[in-house]
PDB file of C-alpha atoms in Angstrom:
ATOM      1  CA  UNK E 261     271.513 176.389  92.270  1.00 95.00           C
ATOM      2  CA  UNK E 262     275.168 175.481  92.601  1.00 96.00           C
ATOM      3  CA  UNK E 263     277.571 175.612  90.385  1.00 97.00           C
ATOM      4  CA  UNK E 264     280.960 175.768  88.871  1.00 98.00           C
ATOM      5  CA  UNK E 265     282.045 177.482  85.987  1.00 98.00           C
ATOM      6  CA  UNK E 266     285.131 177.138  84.710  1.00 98.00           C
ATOM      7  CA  UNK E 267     287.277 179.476  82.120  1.00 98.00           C
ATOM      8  CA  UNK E 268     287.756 178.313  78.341  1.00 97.00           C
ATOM      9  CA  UNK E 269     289.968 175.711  76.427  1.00 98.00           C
ATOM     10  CA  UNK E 270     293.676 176.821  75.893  1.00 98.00           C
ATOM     11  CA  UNK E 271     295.939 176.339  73.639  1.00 98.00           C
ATOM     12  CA  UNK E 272     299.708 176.988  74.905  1.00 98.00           C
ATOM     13  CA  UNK E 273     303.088 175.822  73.789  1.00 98.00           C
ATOM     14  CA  UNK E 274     305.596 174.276  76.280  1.00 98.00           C
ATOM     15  CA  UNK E 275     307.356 176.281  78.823  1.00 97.00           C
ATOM     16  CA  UNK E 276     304.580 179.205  78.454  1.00 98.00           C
ATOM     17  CA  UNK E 277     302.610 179.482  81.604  1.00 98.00           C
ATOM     18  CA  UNK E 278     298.724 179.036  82.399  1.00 98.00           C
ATOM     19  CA  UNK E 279     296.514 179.794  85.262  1.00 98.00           C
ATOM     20  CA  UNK E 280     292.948 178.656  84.840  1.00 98.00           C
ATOM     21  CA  UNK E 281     289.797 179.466  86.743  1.00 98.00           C
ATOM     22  CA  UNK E 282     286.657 177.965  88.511  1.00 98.00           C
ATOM     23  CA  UNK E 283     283.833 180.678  89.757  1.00 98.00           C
ATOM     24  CA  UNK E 284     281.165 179.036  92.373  1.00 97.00           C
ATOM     25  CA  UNK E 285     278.393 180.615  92.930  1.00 96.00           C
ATOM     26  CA  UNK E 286     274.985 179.808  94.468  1.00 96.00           C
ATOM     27  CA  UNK E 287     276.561 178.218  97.981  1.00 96.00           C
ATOM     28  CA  UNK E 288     279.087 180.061 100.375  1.00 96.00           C
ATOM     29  CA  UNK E 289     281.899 179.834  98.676  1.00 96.00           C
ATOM     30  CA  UNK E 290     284.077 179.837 101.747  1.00 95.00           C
ATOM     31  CA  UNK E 291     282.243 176.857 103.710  1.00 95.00           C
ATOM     32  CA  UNK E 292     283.131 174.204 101.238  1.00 97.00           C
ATOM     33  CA  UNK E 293     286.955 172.633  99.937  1.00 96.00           C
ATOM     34  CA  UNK E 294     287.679 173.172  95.877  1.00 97.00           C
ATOM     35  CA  UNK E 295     289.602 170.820  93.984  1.00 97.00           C
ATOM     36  CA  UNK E 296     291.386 170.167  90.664  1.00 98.00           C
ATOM     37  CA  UNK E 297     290.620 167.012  88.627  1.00 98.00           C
ATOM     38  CA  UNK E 298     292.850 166.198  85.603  1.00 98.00           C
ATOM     39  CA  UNK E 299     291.698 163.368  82.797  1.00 98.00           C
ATOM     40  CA  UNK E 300     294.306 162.786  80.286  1.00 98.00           C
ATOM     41  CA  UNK E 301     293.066 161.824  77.091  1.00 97.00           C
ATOM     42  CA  UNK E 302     290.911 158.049  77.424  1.00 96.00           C
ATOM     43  CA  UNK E 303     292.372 157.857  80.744  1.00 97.00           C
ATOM     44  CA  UNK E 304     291.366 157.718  84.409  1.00 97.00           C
ATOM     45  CA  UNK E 305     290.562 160.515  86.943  1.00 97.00           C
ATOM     46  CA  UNK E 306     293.283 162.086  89.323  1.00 96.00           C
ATOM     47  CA  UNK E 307     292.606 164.491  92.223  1.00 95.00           C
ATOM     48  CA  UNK E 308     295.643 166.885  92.061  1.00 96.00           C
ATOM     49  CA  UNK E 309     294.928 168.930  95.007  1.00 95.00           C
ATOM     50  CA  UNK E 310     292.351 171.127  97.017  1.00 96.00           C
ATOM     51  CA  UNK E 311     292.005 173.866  98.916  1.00 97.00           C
ATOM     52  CA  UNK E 312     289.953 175.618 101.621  1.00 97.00           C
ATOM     53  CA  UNK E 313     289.194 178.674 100.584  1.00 96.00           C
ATOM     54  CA  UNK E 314     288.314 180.734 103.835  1.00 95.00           C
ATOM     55  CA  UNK E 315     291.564 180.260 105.270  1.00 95.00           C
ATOM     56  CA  UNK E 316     293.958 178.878 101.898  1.00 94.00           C
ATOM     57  CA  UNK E 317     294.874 175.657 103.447  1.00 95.00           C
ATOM     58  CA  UNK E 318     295.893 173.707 100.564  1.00 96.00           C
ATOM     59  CA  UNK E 319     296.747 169.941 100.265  1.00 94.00           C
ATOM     60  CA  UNK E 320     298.461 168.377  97.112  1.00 94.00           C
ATOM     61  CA  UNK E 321     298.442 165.021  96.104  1.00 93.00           C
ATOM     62  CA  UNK E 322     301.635 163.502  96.105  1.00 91.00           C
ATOM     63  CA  UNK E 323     302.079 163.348  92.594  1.00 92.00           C
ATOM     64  CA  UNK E 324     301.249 166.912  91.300  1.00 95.00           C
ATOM     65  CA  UNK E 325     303.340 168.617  94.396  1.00 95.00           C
ATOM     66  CA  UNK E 326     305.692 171.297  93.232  1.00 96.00           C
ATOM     67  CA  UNK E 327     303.921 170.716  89.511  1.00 97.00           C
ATOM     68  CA  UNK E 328     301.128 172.980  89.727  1.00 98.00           C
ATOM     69  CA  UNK E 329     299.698 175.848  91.829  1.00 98.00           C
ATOM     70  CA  UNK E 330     296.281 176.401  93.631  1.00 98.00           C
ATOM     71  CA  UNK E 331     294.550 179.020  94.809  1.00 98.00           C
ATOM     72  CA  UNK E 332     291.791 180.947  95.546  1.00 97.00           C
ATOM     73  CA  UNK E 333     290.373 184.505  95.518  1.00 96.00           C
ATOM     74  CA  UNK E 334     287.225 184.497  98.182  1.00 95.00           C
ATOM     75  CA  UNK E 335     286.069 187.813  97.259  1.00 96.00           C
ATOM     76  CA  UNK E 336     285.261 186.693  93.801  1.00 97.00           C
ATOM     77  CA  UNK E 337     284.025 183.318  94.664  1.00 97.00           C
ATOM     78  CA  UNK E 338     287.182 181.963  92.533  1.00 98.00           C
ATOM     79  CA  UNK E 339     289.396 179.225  92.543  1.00 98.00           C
ATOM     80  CA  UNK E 340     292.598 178.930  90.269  1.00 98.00           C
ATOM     81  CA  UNK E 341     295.213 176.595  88.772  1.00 98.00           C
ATOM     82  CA  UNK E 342     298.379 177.641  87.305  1.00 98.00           C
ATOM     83  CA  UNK E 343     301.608 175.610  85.847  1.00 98.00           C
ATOM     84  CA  UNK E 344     304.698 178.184  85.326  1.00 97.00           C
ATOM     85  CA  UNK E 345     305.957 176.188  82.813  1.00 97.00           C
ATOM     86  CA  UNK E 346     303.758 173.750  80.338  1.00 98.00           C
ATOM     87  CA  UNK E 347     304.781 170.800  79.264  1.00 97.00           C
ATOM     88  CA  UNK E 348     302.682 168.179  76.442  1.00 97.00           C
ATOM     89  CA  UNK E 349     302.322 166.053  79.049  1.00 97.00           C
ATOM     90  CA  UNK E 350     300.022 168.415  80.636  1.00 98.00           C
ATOM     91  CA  UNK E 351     297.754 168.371  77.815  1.00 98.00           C
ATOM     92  CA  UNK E 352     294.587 166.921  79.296  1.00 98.00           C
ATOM     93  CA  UNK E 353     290.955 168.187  80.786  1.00 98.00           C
ATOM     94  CA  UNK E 354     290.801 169.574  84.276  1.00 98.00           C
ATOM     95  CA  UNK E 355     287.686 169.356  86.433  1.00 98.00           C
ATOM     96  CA  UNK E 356     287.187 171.792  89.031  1.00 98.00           C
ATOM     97  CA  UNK E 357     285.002 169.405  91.855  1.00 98.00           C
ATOM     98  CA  UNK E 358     283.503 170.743  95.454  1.00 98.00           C
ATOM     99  CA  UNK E 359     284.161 169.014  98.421  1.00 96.00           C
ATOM    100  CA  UNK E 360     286.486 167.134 100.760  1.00 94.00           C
ATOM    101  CA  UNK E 361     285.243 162.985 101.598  1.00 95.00           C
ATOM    102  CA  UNK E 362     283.295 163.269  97.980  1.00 96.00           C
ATOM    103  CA  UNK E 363     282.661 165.843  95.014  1.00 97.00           C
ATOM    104  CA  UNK E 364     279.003 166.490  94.426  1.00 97.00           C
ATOM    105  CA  UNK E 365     279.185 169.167  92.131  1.00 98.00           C
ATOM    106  CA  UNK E 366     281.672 169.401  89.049  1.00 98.00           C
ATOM    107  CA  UNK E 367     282.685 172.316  86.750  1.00 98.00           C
ATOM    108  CA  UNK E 368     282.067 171.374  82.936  1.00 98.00           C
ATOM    109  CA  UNK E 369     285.436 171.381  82.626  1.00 98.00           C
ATOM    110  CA  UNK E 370     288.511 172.894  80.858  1.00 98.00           C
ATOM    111  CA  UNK E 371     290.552 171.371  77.750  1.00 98.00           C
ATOM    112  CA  UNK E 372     294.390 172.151  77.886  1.00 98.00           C
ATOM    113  CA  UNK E 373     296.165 171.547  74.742  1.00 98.00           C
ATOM    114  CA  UNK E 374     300.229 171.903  75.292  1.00 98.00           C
ATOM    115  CA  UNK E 375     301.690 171.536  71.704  1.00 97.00           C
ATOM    116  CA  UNK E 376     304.899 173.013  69.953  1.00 95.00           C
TER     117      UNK E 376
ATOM    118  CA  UNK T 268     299.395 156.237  96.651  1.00 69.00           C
ATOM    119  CA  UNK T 269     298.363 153.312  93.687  1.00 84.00           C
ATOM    120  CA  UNK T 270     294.422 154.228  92.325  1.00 91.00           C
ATOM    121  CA  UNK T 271     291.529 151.337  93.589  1.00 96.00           C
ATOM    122  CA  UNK T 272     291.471 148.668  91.438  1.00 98.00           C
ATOM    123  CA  UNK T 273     288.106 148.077  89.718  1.00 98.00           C
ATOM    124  CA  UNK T 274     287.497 145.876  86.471  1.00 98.00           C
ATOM    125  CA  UNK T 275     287.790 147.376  83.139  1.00 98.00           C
ATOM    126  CA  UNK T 276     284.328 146.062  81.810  1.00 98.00           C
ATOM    127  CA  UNK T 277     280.961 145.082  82.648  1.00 98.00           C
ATOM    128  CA  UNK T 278     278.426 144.476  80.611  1.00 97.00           C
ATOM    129  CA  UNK T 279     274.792 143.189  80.944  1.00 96.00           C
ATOM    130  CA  UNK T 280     271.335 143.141  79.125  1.00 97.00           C
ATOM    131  CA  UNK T 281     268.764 146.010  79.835  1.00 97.00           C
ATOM    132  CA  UNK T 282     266.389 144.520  82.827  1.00 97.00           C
ATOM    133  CA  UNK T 283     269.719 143.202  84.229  1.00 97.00           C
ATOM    134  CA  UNK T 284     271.540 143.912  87.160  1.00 97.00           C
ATOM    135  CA  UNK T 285     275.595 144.393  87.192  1.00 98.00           C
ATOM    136  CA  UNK T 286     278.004 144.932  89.711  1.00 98.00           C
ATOM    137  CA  UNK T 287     281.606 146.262  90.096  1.00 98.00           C
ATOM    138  CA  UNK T 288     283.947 146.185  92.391  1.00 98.00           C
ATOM    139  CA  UNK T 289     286.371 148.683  94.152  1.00 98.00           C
ATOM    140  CA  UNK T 290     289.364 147.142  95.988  1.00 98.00           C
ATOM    141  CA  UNK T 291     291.309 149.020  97.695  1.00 96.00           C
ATOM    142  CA  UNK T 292     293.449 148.451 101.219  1.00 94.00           C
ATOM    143  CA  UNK T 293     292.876 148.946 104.617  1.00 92.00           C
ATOM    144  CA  UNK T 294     294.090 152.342 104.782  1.00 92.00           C
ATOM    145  CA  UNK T 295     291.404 153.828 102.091  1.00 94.00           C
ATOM    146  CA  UNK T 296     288.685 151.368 101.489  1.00 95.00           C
ATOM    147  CA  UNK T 297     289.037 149.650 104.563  1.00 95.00           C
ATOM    148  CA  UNK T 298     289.296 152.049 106.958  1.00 93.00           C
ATOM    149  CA  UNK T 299     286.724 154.405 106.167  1.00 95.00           C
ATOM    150  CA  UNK T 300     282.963 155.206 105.352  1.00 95.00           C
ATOM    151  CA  UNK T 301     284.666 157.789 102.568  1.00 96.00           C
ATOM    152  CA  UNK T 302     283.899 155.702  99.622  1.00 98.00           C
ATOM    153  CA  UNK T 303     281.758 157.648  96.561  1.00 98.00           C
ATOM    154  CA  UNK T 304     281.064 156.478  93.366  1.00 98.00           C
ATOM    155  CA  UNK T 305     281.046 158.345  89.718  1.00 98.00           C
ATOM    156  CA  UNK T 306     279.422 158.125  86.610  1.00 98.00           C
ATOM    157  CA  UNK T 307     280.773 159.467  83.064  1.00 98.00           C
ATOM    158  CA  UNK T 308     279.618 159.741  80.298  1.00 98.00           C
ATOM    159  CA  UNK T 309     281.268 160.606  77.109  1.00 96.00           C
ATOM    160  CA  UNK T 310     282.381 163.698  76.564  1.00 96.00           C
ATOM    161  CA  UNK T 311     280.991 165.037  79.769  1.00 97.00           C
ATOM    162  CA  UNK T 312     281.728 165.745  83.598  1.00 98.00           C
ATOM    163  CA  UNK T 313     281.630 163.164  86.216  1.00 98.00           C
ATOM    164  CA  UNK T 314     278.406 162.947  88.142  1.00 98.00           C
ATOM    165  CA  UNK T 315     278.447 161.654  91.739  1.00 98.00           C
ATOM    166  CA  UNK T 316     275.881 158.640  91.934  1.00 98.00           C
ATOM    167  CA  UNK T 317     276.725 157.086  95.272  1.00 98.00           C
ATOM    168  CA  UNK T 318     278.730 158.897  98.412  1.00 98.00           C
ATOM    169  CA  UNK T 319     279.867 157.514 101.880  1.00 97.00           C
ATOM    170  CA  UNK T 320     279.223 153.877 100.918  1.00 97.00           C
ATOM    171  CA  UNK T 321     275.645 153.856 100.360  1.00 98.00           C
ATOM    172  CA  UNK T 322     274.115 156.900 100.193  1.00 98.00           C
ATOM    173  CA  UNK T 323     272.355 158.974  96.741  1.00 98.00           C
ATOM    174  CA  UNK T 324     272.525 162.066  96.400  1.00 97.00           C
ATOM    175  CA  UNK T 325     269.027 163.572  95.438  1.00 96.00           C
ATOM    176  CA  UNK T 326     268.040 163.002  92.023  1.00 95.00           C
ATOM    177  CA  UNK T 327     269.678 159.957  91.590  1.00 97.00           C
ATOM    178  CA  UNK T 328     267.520 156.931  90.521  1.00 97.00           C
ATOM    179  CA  UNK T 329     267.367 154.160  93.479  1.00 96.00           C
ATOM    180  CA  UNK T 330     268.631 151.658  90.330  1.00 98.00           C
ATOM    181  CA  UNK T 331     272.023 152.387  91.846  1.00 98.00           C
ATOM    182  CA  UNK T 332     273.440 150.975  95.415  1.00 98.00           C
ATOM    183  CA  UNK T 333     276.480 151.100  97.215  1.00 98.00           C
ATOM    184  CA  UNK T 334     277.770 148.682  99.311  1.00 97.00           C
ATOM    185  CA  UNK T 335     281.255 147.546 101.264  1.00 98.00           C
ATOM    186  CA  UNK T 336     282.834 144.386 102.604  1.00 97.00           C
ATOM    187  CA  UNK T 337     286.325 145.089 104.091  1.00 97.00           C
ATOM    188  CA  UNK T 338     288.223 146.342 101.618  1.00 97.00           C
ATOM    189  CA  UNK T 339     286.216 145.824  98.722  1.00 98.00           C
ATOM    190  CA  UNK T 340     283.447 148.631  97.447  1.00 98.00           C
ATOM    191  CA  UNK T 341     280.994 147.699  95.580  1.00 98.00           C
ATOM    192  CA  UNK T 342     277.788 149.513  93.005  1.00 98.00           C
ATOM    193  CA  UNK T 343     275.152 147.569  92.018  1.00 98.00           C
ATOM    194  CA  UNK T 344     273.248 148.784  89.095  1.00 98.00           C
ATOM    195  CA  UNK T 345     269.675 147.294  89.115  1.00 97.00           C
ATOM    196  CA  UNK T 346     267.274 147.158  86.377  1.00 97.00           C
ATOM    197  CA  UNK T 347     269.615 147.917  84.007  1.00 97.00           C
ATOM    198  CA  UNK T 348     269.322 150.907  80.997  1.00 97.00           C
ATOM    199  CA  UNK T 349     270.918 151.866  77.935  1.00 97.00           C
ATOM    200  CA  UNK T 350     271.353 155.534  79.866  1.00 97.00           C
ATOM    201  CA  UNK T 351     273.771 153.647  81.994  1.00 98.00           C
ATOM    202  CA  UNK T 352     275.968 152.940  79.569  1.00 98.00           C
ATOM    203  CA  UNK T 353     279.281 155.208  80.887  1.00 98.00           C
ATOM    204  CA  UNK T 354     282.137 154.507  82.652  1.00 98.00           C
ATOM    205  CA  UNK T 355     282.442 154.263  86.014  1.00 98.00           C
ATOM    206  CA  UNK T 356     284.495 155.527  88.698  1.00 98.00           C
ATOM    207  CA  UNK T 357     285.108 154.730  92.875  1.00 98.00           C
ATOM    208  CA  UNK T 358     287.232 156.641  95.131  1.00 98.00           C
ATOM    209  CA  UNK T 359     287.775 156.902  98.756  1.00 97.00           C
ATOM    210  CA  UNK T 360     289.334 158.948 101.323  1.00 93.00           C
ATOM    211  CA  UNK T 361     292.776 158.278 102.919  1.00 90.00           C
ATOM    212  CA  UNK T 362     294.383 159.988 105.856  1.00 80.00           C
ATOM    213  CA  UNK T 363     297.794 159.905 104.195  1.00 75.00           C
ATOM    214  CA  UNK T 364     296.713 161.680 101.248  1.00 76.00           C
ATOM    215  CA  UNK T 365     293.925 163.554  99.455  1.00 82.00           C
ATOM    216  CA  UNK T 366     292.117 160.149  98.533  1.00 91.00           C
ATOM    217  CA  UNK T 367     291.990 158.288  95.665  1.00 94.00           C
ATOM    218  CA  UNK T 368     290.402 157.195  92.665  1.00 97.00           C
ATOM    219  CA  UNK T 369     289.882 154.186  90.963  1.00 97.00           C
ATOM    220  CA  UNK T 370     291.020 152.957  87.830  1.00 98.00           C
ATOM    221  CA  UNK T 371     287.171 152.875  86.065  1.00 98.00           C
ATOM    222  CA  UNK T 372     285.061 150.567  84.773  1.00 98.00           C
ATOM    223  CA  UNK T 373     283.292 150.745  81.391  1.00 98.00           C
ATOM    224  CA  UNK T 374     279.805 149.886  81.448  1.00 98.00           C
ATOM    225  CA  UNK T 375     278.191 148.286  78.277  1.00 97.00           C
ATOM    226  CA  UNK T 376     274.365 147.700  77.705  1.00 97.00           C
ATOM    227  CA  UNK T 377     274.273 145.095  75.186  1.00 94.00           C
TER     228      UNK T 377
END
């Protein structure tokens, strides 16, 4: 069975940093793009980037490009995303989603609170 | 790159059948078969429904069809049930970017 786990809520003030996790498991974790989903509170969905993991090529979209950081560890099946300095406007839930033309499998999700 | 345009709300009885619309341009929509479709409800993760214009994944009643005309998108949502009731999101692939989403459509089962 496939699936996506991702690491627990945070809390953080601004300017602290935050990297945040998404383990796959029951696929080859290397044969299939990872991406980041962020839904700010009772708003839409936004792809911020993805990444191939068997080789790290890793595409941004436009709007989160120098905000955030992705990666991914293929020996532990693990993909990451990691602001160096928080700000509230960050404060939102982020998705971890597989695949490139369409997402068919979702992470449950992880709630980032950025408060002072 | 602006998100697809789809209607903030549609609503019909149970038995029903809706449908909502995805418009986009000819360099996402338009241009390629790359259009999926996601439902969400509240409190939870998005759940693909429809992918590459028509197709369901498995699982996924046959209540719910995709569909495109140029560069419109469209899912129908036959038969419709109070388990429906979630919003609703399209999104396609451009070559410019990583793709987009839409801006969602609520769903109400009166």
């Amino acid at each position: 069975e496939v699936q996506l786990v991702q690491s627990g809520a945070e809390v953080k003030k601004p300017g602290e940093s935050l990297k945040i996790s998404c383990k796959g498991s029951g696929y080859t974790f290397t044969n299939s793009w990872i991406g980041w989903v962020r839904q700010m509170p009772g708003k839409g969905l936004e792809l911020m980037g993805i990444i191939y993991p068997s080789d790290s090529d890793t595409r941004y979209s436009p709007s989160f490009q120098g905000q955030v950081t992705i990666s991914a560890d293929k020996s532990i099946n693990t993909a990451y995303l990691q602001w160096s300095s928080l700000k509230a406007s960050d404060t939102a839930m982020y998705y971890c989603v597989r695949g490139y033309y369409y997402f068919d499998y979702w992470g449950q999700g992880t709630l980032v609170t950025v408060s002072s | 790159q602006s998100a697809l345009t789809q209607p903030a709300s549609v609503s019909g009885s149970p038995g029903q059948s809706i449908t909502i619309s995805c418009t986009g341009t000819s360099s996402d929509v338009g241009g390629y078969k790359y259009v999926s479709w996601y439902q969400q409800h509240p409190g939870k993760a998005p759940k693909l429904m429809i992918y590459d214009i028509s197709n369901r994944p498995s699982g996924v009643s046959n209540r719910f069809s995709g569909s495109k005309s140029g560069n419109t998108a469209s899912l129908t949502i036959s038969g419709l049930q109070a388990e429906d009731e979630a919003d609703y999101y399209c999104r396609s692939y451009t070559s410019s970017t990583t793709g987009v989403f839409g801006t969602g459509t609520k769903v109400t089962v009166l």
